[in-house]
Coordinates of C-alpha atoms in Angstrom, one line a residue:
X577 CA -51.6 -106.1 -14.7
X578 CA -49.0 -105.1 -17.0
X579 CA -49.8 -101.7 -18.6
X580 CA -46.6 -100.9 -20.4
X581 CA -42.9 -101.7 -21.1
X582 CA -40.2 -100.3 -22.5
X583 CA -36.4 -101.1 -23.4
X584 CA -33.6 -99.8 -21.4
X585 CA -30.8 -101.8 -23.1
X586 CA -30.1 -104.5 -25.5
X587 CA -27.3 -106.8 -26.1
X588 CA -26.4 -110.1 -27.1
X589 CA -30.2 -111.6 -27.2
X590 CA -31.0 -110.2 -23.8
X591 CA -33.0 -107.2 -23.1
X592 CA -33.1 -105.0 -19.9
X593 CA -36.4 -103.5 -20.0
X594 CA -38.5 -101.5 -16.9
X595 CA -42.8 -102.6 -16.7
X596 CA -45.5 -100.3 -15.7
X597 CA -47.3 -102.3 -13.1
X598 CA -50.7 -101.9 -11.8
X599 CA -51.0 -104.0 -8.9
X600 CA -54.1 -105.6 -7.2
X601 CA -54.8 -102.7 -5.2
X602 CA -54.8 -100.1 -8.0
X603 CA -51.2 -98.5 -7.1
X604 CA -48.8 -98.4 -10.2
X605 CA -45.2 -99.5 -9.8
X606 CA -42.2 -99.5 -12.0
X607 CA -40.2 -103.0 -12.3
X608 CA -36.9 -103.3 -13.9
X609 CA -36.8 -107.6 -15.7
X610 CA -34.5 -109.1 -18.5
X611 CA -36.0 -110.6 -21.6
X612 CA -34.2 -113.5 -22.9
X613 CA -34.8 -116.0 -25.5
X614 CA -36.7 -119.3 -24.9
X615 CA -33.7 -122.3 -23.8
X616 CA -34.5 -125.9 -23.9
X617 CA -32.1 -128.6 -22.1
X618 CA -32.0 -132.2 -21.2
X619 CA -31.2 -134.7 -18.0
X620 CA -30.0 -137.7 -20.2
X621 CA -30.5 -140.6 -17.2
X622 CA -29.1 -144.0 -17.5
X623 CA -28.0 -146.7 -15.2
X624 CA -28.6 -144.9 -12.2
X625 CA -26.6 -141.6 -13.0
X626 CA -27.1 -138.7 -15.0
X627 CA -25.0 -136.6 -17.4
X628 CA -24.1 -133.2 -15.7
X629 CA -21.4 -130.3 -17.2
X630 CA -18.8 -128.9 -14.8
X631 CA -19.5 -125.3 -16.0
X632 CA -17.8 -122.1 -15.0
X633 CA -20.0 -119.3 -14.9
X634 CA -17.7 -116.0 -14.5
X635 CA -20.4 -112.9 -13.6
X636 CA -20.6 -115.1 -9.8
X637 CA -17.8 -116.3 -10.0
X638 CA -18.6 -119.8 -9.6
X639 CA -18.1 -123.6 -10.5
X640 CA -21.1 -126.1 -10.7
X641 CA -22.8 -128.7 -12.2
X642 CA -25.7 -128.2 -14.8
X643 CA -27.9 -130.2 -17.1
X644 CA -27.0 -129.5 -21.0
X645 CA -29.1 -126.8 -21.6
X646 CA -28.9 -123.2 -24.0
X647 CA -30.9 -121.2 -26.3
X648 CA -33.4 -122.5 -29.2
X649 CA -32.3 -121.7 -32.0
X650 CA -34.5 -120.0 -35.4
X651 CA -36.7 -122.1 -36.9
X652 CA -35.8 -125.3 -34.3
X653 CA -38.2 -126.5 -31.8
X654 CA -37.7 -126.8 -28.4
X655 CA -36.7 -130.5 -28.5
X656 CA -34.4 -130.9 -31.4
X657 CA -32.9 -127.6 -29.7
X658 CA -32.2 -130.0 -26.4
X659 CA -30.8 -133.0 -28.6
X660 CA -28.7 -130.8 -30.1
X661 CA -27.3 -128.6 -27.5
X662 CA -26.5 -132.0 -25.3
X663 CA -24.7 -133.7 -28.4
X664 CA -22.4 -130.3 -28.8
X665 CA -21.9 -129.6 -24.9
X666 CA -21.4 -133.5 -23.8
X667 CA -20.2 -135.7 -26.6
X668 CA -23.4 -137.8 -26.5
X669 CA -26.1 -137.8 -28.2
X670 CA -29.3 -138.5 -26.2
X671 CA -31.7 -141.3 -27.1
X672 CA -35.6 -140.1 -27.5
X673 CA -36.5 -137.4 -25.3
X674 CA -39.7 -136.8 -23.6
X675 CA -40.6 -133.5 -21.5
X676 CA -39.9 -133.8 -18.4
X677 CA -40.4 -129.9 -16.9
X678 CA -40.9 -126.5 -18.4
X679 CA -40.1 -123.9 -15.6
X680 CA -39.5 -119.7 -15.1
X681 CA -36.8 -119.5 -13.1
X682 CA -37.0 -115.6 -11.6
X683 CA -40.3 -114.6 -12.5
X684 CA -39.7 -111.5 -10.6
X685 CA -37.5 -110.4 -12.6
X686 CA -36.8 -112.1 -16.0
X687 CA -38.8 -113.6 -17.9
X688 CA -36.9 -116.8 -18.4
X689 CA -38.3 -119.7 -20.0
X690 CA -36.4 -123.4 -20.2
X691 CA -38.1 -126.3 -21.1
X692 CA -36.4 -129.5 -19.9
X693 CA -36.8 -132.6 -21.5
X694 CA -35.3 -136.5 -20.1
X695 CA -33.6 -138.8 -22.2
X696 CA -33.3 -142.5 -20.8
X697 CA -30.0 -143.3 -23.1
X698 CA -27.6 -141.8 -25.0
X699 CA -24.6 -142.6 -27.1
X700 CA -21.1 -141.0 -27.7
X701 CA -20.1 -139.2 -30.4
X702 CA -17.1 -140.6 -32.3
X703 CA -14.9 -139.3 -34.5
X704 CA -14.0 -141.3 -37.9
X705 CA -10.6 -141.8 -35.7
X706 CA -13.0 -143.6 -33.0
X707 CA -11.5 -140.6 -30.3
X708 CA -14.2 -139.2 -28.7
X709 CA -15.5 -135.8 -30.4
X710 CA -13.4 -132.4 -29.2
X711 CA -12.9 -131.6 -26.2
X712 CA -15.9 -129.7 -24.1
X713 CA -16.5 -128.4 -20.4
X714 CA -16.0 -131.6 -18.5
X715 CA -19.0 -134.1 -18.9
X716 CA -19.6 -136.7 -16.4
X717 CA -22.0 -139.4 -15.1
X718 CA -23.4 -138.7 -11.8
X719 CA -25.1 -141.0 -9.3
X720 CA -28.6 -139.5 -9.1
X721 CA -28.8 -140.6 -5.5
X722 CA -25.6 -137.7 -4.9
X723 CA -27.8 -135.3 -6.4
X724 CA -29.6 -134.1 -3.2
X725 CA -26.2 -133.8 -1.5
X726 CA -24.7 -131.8 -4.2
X727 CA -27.3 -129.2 -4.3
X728 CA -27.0 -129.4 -0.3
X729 CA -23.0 -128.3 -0.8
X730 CA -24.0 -125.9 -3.4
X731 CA -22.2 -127.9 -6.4
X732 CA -25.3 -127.7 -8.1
X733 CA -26.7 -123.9 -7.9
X734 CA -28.8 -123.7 -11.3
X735 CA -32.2 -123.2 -10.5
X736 CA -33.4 -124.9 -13.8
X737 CA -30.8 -128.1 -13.2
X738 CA -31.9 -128.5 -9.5
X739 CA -35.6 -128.2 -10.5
X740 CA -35.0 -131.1 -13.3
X741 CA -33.2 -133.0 -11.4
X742 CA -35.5 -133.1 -8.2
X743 CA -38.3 -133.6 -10.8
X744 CA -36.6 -136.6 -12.2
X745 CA -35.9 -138.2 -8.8
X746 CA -39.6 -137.5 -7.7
X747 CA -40.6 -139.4 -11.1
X748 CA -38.3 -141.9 -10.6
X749 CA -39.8 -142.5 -6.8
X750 CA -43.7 -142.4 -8.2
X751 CA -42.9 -145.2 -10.4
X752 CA -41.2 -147.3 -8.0
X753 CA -44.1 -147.2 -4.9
X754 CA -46.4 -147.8 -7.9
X755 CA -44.8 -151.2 -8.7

């Protein structure tokens, strides 16, 4: 049971605070999580593949690929927060979207909270040019089938994109042994 919290530092929407716990057994222990604000995100899926972001992330370090996904804005809902952030990361704008999975990643310690929602289409942006809208971290279409394999060589190391994906493939399997 949580019994208190308090803030040890605050910056940029993210909080570093430390919880007095009382655990099952009636001990009380102190544990140091982050705060952050809500995110939603998207797996657009079409034809087979699905749109993924070659992101750099430079606290690890590392380069991977990741389903559009950020933080909700004020006053916007967690899906028109997921159209919008895949139309400004990707260049396309995803058709309806439907939830697909809501998930903590590091309950332990954060308090993280994306919820994930799939899009079965999706349209480029244009410009009134016709040229594709600016330039972003690269956006591609990836055979879902690779998806399994890329986590496997650790090209995919988001917790919240391998979740969605892996749910989207398990969705995608239910529907086909139901036919």
């Amino acid at each position: 049971m949580r019994r208190s919290e308090r803030l040890l530092y605050a910056a940029n929407g993210v909080d570093l605070r430390v919880v007095d716990l009382e655990l099952t057994d009636g001990e009380h222990v102190e544990q140091p999580f982050v705060r952050t604000p809500q995110a939603a995100g998207a797996v657009v899926f079409h034809d087979g593949r699905a749109l993924l972001l070659w992101r750099h992330r430079p606290v690890t370090d590392t380069w991977g690929w990741e389903i559009p996904l950020g933080e909700i804005g004020p006053d916007e809902d967690p899906e028109s927060a997921a159209a919008r952030l895949v139309a400004e990361q990707t260049g396309w704008r995803p058709g309806p979207l439907t939830p697909l999975i809501r998930i903590r990643t590091a309950e332990d310690v954060a308090d993280s909270d994306h919820v994930i929602f799939v899009a079965y289409q999706a349209a480029p942006i244009v410009t009134p040019t016709g040229a594709q809208a600016h330039e972003r971290e690269r956006a591609e279409w990836l055979p879902v089938l690779g998806i399994q394999r890329l986590i496997s060589e650790q090209a995919i190391t988001s917790a919240t994109t391998a979740a969605a994906l892996l749910h989207l493939l398990a969705d995608l399997l239910q529907a086909r042994a139901s036919h």
